[in-house]
Amino acid sequence: MITLETDRLLFRRIDELDLNELSALYADPDVMKYYPRTRSKDETRDAIKSYQKRYAEDGISLMAAVRKADNKLIGRCGIILQVIDNEVFPEVGYMFDKSVWREGLGTEAAKAFLDYGFEQLSYPEMICIIHPLNLASQKVAQKIGMQLRRYAIYDNVECQIYSILRSTWLSLIDSRN
């Protein structure tokens, strides 16, 4: 996967040099509120290894979200292949440090990866897996054109599956032009 950028963000592969910043993000109970639990530094190191494995095997994974203004890692976003009800879907994933919440960065990042997934990878459909109480993530998914399609068990929790078809995305692109 090439490096992506938006007006305010640069996305690059996550590596071992990101361990301290990423482990701080994963240890924050506010950031991890809708995940099964926070992660230790060792668990974050394992996560980085899994992202690197997915880069090699899938060509995509979660990436470091770096604020251009100060070159600071402020989150992680990307496309990750997920299995829902025995079917593989590309998920647009996003997570940001609480210091930048409500600045529109989640929507900016999610839109960039949605566009990449449809334009460059030609996915027929993309999803977001969202905890039913995570209203902020639901709003991001809706802002990028996704709709709630169904519920599924993910990480032992009944989650909402938002999705958008490539054909729907194309009609949204056409209406912007």
Coordinates of N, CA and C in Angstrom, one line a residue:
M1 N 0.9 -1.2 0.0 CA 0.0 0.0 0.0 C 0.9 1.2 0.0
I2 N 0.5 2.2 -0.8 CA 1.3 3.4 -0.8 C 0.9 4.3 0.3
T3 N 1.6 5.3 0.6 CA 1.2 6.3 1.6 C 0.1 7.1 1.1
L4 N -0.9 7.4 2.0 CA -2.0 8.2 1.6 C -1.9 9.5 2.4
E5 N -2.6 10.6 1.9 CA -2.7 11.8 2.6 C -4.0 12.5 2.3
T6 N -4.4 13.3 3.3 CA -5.5 14.2 3.2 C -5.0 15.6 3.4
D7 N -5.9 16.6 3.5 CA -5.5 17.9 3.8 C -4.7 18.0 5.1
R8 N -5.1 17.3 6.1 CA -4.5 17.5 7.4 C -3.7 16.3 7.9
L9 N -3.8 15.1 7.2 CA -3.3 13.9 7.7 C -2.4 13.2 6.7
L10 N -1.4 12.5 7.2 CA -0.6 11.6 6.4 C -0.7 10.2 7.0
F11 N -0.9 9.2 6.2 CA -1.1 7.8 6.6 C 0.1 7.0 6.1
R12 N 0.7 6.3 7.0 CA 1.9 5.4 6.6 C 1.8 4.1 7.4
R13 N 2.6 3.2 7.0 CA 2.7 1.9 7.7 C 3.1 2.1 9.2
I14 N 2.6 1.4 10.0 CA 2.9 1.4 11.4 C 4.2 0.5 11.6
D15 N 5.2 0.9 12.4 CA 6.3 0.1 12.6 C 6.7 0.2 14.1
E16 N 7.8 -0.5 14.5 CA 8.2 -0.6 15.9 C 8.5 0.8 16.5
L17 N 8.9 1.8 15.7 CA 9.2 3.1 16.2 C 7.9 3.8 16.7
D18 N 6.7 3.2 16.3 CA 5.5 3.8 16.8 C 5.0 3.2 18.1
L19 N 5.7 2.3 18.7 CA 5.3 1.5 19.8 C 4.8 2.4 21.0
N20 N 5.6 3.4 21.4 CA 5.2 4.2 22.5 C 4.0 5.0 22.3
E21 N 3.9 5.6 21.2 CA 2.7 6.5 20.9 C 1.4 5.6 20.7
L22 N 1.6 4.5 20.0 CA 0.5 3.6 19.8 C 0.0 2.9 21.1
S23 N 1.0 2.5 21.9 CA 0.6 1.8 23.2 C -0.1 2.8 24.1
A24 N 0.3 4.1 24.1 CA -0.4 5.1 24.9 C -1.9 5.2 24.4
L25 N -2.1 5.2 23.1 CA -3.4 5.2 22.5 C -4.2 4.0 23.0
Y26 N -3.6 2.8 22.9 CA -4.3 1.6 23.2 C -4.5 1.4 24.7
A27 N -3.8 2.1 25.5 CA -3.9 2.0 27.0 C -4.9 3.0 27.5
D28 N -5.4 3.9 26.7 CA -6.4 4.9 27.2 C -7.8 4.4 27.3
P29 N -8.4 4.3 28.5 CA -9.7 3.7 28.6 C -10.8 4.5 27.9
D30 N -10.6 5.8 27.6 CA -11.6 6.6 26.9 C -11.6 6.2 25.4
V31 N -10.4 6.1 24.9 CA -10.2 5.7 23.4 C -10.7 4.3 23.2
M32 N -10.4 3.4 24.2 CA -10.8 2.0 24.0 C -12.1 1.6 24.6
K33 N -12.9 2.6 24.9 CA -14.2 2.4 25.6 C -15.1 1.3 24.9
Y34 N -15.1 1.3 23.6 CA -16.0 0.4 22.8 C -15.2 -0.8 22.3
Y35 N -14.0 -1.1 22.8 CA -13.3 -2.3 22.4 C -13.3 -3.2 23.7
P36 N -13.0 -4.5 23.5 CA -13.1 -5.4 24.6 C -12.3 -4.9 25.9
R37 N -11.2 -4.3 25.6 CA -10.3 -3.9 26.8 C -9.2 -3.0 26.2
T38 N -8.5 -2.4 27.2 CA -7.2 -1.7 26.8 C -6.2 -2.7 26.5
R39 N -5.1 -2.2 25.9 CA -3.9 -3.1 25.6 C -2.7 -2.7 26.3
S40 N -1.9 -3.7 26.7 CA -0.6 -3.4 27.3 C 0.4 -3.1 26.2
K41 N 1.6 -2.7 26.6 CA 2.7 -2.4 25.7 C 3.1 -3.6 24.9
D42 N 3.1 -4.8 25.6 CA 3.4 -6.0 24.9 C 2.3 -6.4 23.9
E43 N 1.1 -6.2 24.2 CA 0.0 -6.5 23.3 C 0.0 -5.5 22.1
T44 N 0.4 -4.3 22.3 CA 0.6 -3.3 21.3 C 1.7 -3.8 20.3
R45 N 2.8 -4.3 20.9 CA 3.9 -4.8 20.1 C 3.4 -5.9 19.2
D46 N 2.6 -6.8 19.8 CA 2.0 -7.9 19.0 C 1.1 -7.4 17.9
A47 N 0.3 -6.3 18.2 CA -0.6 -5.7 17.2 C 0.2 -5.2 16.0
I48 N 1.3 -4.5 16.3 CA 2.2 -4.0 15.3 C 2.7 -5.1 14.4
K49 N 3.1 -6.2 15.0 CA 3.5 -7.3 14.2 C 2.4 -7.9 13.3
S50 N 1.2 -7.9 13.9 CA 0.1 -8.4 13.0 C -0.3 -7.4 11.9
Y51 N -0.1 -6.1 12.1 CA -0.3 -5.2 11.0 C 0.7 -5.4 9.9
Q52 N 2.0 -5.6 10.4 CA 3.0 -5.8 9.4 C 2.8 -7.1 8.6
K53 N 2.3 -8.1 9.3 CA 2.0 -9.4 8.6 C 0.9 -9.1 7.5
R54 N -0.1 -8.3 7.9 CA -1.2 -8.1 7.0 C -0.7 -7.2 5.8
Y55 N 0.2 -6.3 6.0 CA 0.8 -5.5 4.9 C 1.4 -6.5 3.9
A56 N 2.1 -7.5 4.4 CA 2.8 -8.4 3.6 C 1.8 -9.4 2.9
E57 N 0.8 -9.9 3.6 CA -0.1 -10.9 3.0 C -1.3 -10.3 2.3
D58 N -1.8 -9.2 2.8 CA -3.0 -8.6 2.2 C -2.8 -7.3 1.4
G59 N -1.6 -6.7 1.6 CA -1.2 -5.5 0.9 C -1.8 -4.3 1.6
I60 N -2.6 -4.5 2.6 CA -3.3 -3.4 3.4 C -3.4 -3.8 4.9
S61 N -3.6 -2.8 5.7 CA -3.9 -3.0 7.1 C -4.1 -1.6 7.7
L62 N -4.2 -1.6 9.0 CA -4.3 -0.3 9.7 C -2.9 0.5 9.6
M63 N -3.0 1.8 9.5 CA -1.9 2.6 9.3 C -1.8 3.7 10.4
A64 N -0.6 4.3 10.6 CA -0.4 5.4 11.5 C -1.1 6.6 10.8
A65 N -1.9 7.3 11.6 CA -2.4 8.6 11.2 C -1.6 9.7 11.8
V66 N -0.9 10.4 11.0 CA 0.1 11.4 11.4 C -0.5 12.8 11.1
R67 N -0.5 13.7 12.0 CA -1.0 15.1 11.8 C 0.1 15.8 11.1
K68 N -0.1 16.4 9.9 CA 0.9 17.0 9.1 C 1.5 18.2 9.8
A69 N 0.6 19.0 10.5 CA 1.1 20.2 11.1 C 2.3 20.1 12.0
D70 N 2.3 18.9 12.8 CA 3.4 18.7 13.7 C 4.1 17.3 13.6
N71 N 3.7 16.6 12.6 CA 4.3 15.2 12.4 C 4.1 14.3 13.6
K72 N 2.9 14.5 14.3 CA 2.6 13.7 15.5 C 1.6 12.5 15.1
L73 N 1.9 11.3 15.6 CA 1.0 10.2 15.4 C -0.2 10.5 16.4
I74 N -1.4 10.6 15.8 CA -2.6 10.9 16.6 C -3.7 9.8 16.5
G75 N -3.3 8.7 15.8 CA -4.3 7.7 15.7 C -3.9 6.6 14.7
R76 N -4.8 5.7 14.4 CA -4.5 4.7 13.4 C -5.8 4.5 12.6
C77 N -5.6 4.3 11.3 CA -6.8 4.1 10.4 C -6.3 3.2 9.3
G78 N -7.3 2.7 8.6 CA -6.9 1.9 7.4 C -8.0 1.0 7.0
I79 N -7.6 0.0 6.2 CA -8.5 -1.0 5.7 C -8.0 -2.3 6.2
I80 N -8.9 -3.1 6.8 CA -8.4 -4.4 7.4 C -9.5 -5.4 7.0
L81 N -9.1 -6.5 6.5 CA -10.0 -7.6 6.1 C -10.5 -8.3 7.3
Q82 N -11.9 -8.3 7.4 CA -12.6 -8.9 8.6 C -13.5 -10.0 8.1
V83 N -13.7 -11.0 9.0 CA -14.6 -12.1 8.7 C -15.9 -11.9 9.5
I84 N -17.0 -11.7 8.8 CA -18.3 -11.6 9.4 C -19.2 -12.7 8.9
D85 N -19.7 -13.5 9.7 CA -20.6 -14.6 9.3 C -20.0 -15.4 8.2
N86 N -18.7 -15.8 8.4 CA -17.9 -16.6 7.4 C -17.7 -16.0 6.1
E87 N -17.8 -14.7 6.0 CA -17.6 -13.9 4.7 C -16.6 -12.8 5.0
V88 N -15.6 -12.6 4.1 CA -14.6 -11.6 4.2 C -15.0 -10.3 3.7
F89 N -14.8 -9.2 4.5 CA -15.2 -7.9 4.0 C -14.0 -7.0 4.4
P90 N -13.8 -6.0 3.5 CA -12.8 -4.9 3.8 C -13.5 -3.9 4.8
E91 N -12.9 -3.7 5.9 CA -13.4 -2.8 6.9 C -12.6 -1.5 6.9
V92 N -13.3 -0.4 6.9 CA -12.6 0.9 7.1 C -12.6 1.1 8.6
G93 N -11.4 1.1 9.2 CA -11.2 1.3 10.6 C -10.6 2.6 11.0
Y94 N -11.0 3.2 12.1 CA -10.4 4.5 12.5 C -10.5 4.6 14.0
M95 N -9.4 5.1 14.6 CA -9.3 5.4 16.0 C -8.3 6.6 16.2
F96 N -8.8 7.6 16.9 CA -8.0 8.7 17.2 C -7.8 9.0 18.7
D97 N -6.7 9.7 19.0 CA -6.5 10.2 20.4 C -7.6 11.1 20.7
K98 N -8.0 11.1 22.0 CA -9.1 11.9 22.4 C -8.8 13.4 22.4
S99 N -7.5 13.8 22.3 CA -7.2 15.2 22.2 C -7.6 15.8 20.9
V100 N -7.9 15.0 19.9 CA -8.3 15.5 18.6 C -9.8 15.1 18.2
W101 N -10.5 14.6 19.2 CA -11.9 14.2 18.9 C -12.7 15.5 18.5
R102 N -13.7 15.3 17.7 CA -14.6 16.4 17.3 C -14.0 17.4 16.4
E103 N -12.9 17.0 15.7 CA -12.2 17.9 14.7 C -12.5 17.5 13.3
G104 N -13.3 16.4 13.1 CA -13.6 15.9 11.8 C -12.5 15.0 11.2
L105 N -11.5 14.6 12.0 CA -10.4 13.8 11.5 C -10.9 12.4 11.2
G106 N -11.8 11.9 12.0 CA -12.3 10.5 11.7 C -13.0 10.4 10.4
T107 N -13.8 11.4 10.1 CA -14.5 11.4 8.8 C -13.5 11.6 7.7
E108 N -12.5 12.5 7.8 CA -11.5 12.8 6.8 C -10.7 11.5 6.5
A109 N -10.3 10.8 7.6 CA -9.6 9.6 7.4 C -10.4 8.5 6.8
A110 N -11.6 8.3 7.3 CA -12.5 7.2 6.8 C -12.8 7.4 5.3
K111 N -13.1 8.6 4.9 CA -13.4 8.9 3.5 C -12.2 8.6 2.6
A112 N -11.0 9.0 3.1 CA -9.8 8.7 2.3 C -9.6 7.2 2.1
F113 N -9.8 6.4 3.1 CA -9.7 4.9 2.9 C -10.8 4.3 2.2
L114 N -12.0 4.8 2.3 CA -13.1 4.4 1.5 C -12.8 4.6 0.0
D115 N -12.4 5.8 -0.3 CA -12.1 6.2 -1.7 C -10.9 5.3 -2.2
Y116 N -9.9 5.0 -1.4 CA -8.8 4.2 -1.8 C -9.3 2.8 -2.1
G117 N -10.1 2.2 -1.2 CA -10.7 0.9 -1.3 C -11.5 0.7 -2.6
F118 N -12.3 1.7 -2.9 CA -13.1 1.6 -4.1 C -12.3 1.9 -5.4
E119 N -11.5 3.0 -5.4 CA -10.7 3.4 -6.5 C -9.6 2.5 -6.9
Q120 N -8.7 2.2 -5.9 CA -7.5 1.5 -6.1 C -7.6 0.0 -6.0
L121 N -8.5 -0.5 -5.1 CA -8.6 -1.9 -4.8 C -9.8 -2.5 -5.4
S122 N -10.7 -1.7 -5.9 CA -11.9 -2.1 -6.6 C -12.8 -3.1 -5.8
Y123 N -12.9 -2.8 -4.5 CA -13.8 -3.6 -3.6 C -15.2 -3.4 -4.1
P124 N -16.1 -4.4 -4.0 CA -17.5 -4.2 -4.4 C -18.3 -3.6 -3.2
E125 N -17.8 -3.8 -2.0 CA -18.5 -3.3 -0.8 C -17.5 -3.1 0.3
M126 N -17.7 -2.1 1.1 CA -16.8 -1.9 2.3 C -17.7 -1.7 3.5
I127 N -17.2 -2.0 4.7 CA -18.0 -2.0 5.9 C -17.3 -1.2 7.0
C128 N -18.0 -0.9 8.1 CA -17.5 -0.5 9.4 C -18.2 -1.4 10.4
I129 N -17.4 -1.9 11.3 CA -18.0 -2.7 12.4 C -18.0 -1.8 13.6
I130 N -19.2 -1.5 14.2 CA -19.3 -0.5 15.2 C -20.1 -1.0 16.4
H131 N -19.6 -0.8 17.6 CA -20.3 -1.1 18.8 C -21.6 -0.3 18.8
P132 N -22.7 -0.9 19.2 CA -24.0 -0.1 19.1 C -24.1 1.1 20.0
L133 N -23.2 1.3 21.0 CA -23.3 2.5 21.8 C -22.3 3.6 21.3
N134 N -21.5 3.3 20.3 CA -20.5 4.2 19.8 C -21.1 5.1 18.8
L135 N -21.8 6.2 19.3 CA -22.5 7.1 18.4 C -21.6 7.9 17.5
A136 N -20.4 8.3 18.0 CA -19.5 9.0 17.2 C -19.0 8.2 16.0
S137 N -18.7 7.0 16.1 CA -18.3 6.2 15.0 C -19.5 5.9 14.0
Q138 N -20.7 5.8 14.6 CA -21.8 5.7 13.7 C -22.0 6.9 12.8
K139 N -21.8 8.1 13.4 CA -21.9 9.3 12.6 C -20.9 9.4 11.5
V140 N -19.6 9.0 11.8 CA -18.6 9.0 10.8 C -19.0 8.1 9.7
A141 N -19.5 6.8 10.0 CA -19.9 5.9 8.9 C -21.0 6.5 8.1
Q142 N -21.9 7.2 8.7 CA -23.0 7.8 8.0 C -22.6 8.9 7.1
K143 N -21.6 9.7 7.6 CA -21.1 10.9 6.8 C -20.4 10.4 5.6
I144 N -19.8 9.2 5.6 CA -19.1 8.8 4.4 C -20.0 7.9 3.5
G145 N -21.3 7.9 3.8 CA -22.3 7.3 2.9 C -22.7 5.9 3.3
M146 N -22.2 5.4 4.4 CA -22.6 4.1 4.8 C -24.0 4.1 5.5
Q147 N -24.6 2.9 5.5 CA -25.9 2.8 6.2 C -25.8 1.5 7.0
L148 N -26.6 1.5 8.1 CA -26.7 0.3 9.0 C -27.4 -0.8 8.2
R149 N -26.7 -1.9 8.0 CA -27.2 -3.0 7.2 C -27.7 -4.2 8.0
R150 N -27.0 -4.5 9.1 CA -27.3 -5.6 9.9 C -26.5 -5.6 11.2
Y151 N -26.8 -6.6 12.0 CA -26.0 -6.8 13.3 C -25.3 -8.1 13.2
A152 N -24.1 -8.2 13.8 CA -23.4 -9.5 13.8 C -22.5 -9.5 15.1
I153 N -22.2 -10.7 15.5 CA -21.4 -10.9 16.7 C -19.9 -10.7 16.2
Y154 N -19.2 -9.8 16.9 CA -17.8 -9.5 16.6 C -17.1 -9.3 18.0
D155 N -16.0 -10.0 18.2 CA -15.4 -10.0 19.5 C -16.3 -10.2 20.7
N156 N -17.2 -11.2 20.5 CA -18.2 -11.6 21.5 C -19.2 -10.5 21.8
V157 N -19.4 -9.5 21.0 CA -20.3 -8.4 21.2 C -21.2 -8.3 20.0
E158 N -22.5 -8.1 20.2 CA -23.3 -7.8 19.0 C -23.1 -6.4 18.5
C159 N -22.5 -6.3 17.3 CA -22.1 -5.0 16.7 C -23.0 -4.7 15.5
Q160 N -22.9 -3.4 15.2 CA -23.6 -2.9 14.0 C -22.7 -3.0 12.8
I161 N -23.2 -3.5 11.7 CA -22.4 -3.5 10.5 C -23.0 -2.5 9.5
Y162 N -22.2 -1.4 9.4 CA -22.5 -0.4 8.4 C -21.8 -0.8 7.1
S163 N -22.4 -0.4 6.0 CA -21.8 -0.8 4.7 C -22.2 0.2 3.6
I164 N -21.4 0.2 2.5 CA -21.7 0.9 1.3 C -21.2 0.1 0.1
L165 N -22.1 0.0 -0.9 CA -21.7 -0.7 -2.1 C -20.9 0.3 -3.0
R166 N -20.1 -0.3 -3.8 CA -19.3 0.5 -4.8 C -20.2 1.3 -5.7
S167 N -21.3 0.8 -6.1 CA -22.3 1.5 -7.0 C -22.9 2.7 -6.3
T168 N -23.2 2.5 -5.0 CA -23.7 3.7 -4.2 C -22.6 4.7 -4.1
W169 N -21.4 4.3 -3.8 CA -20.3 5.3 -3.6 C -20.1 6.0 -5.0
L170 N -20.2 5.3 -6.1 CA -20.0 6.0 -7.4 C -21.1 7.1 -7.6
S171 N -22.3 6.8 -7.2 CA -23.4 7.8 -7.3 C -23.2 8.9 -6.4
L172 N -22.6 8.7 -5.3 CA -22.3 9.8 -4.4 C -21.2 10.7 -5.0
I173 N -20.2 10.1 -5.6 CA -19.1 10.8 -6.2 C -19.7 11.6 -7.4
D174 N -20.5 11.0 -8.2 CA -21.2 11.8 -9.3 C -21.9 13.0 -8.8
S175 N -22.6 12.8 -7.7 CA -23.5 14.0 -7.2 C -22.6 15.1 -6.6
R176 N -21.4 14.8 -6.2 CA -20.4 15.8 -5.7 C -19.9 16.7 -6.9
N177 N -19.8 16.1 -8.1 CA -19.2 16.7 -9.2 C -20.2 17.6 -10.0

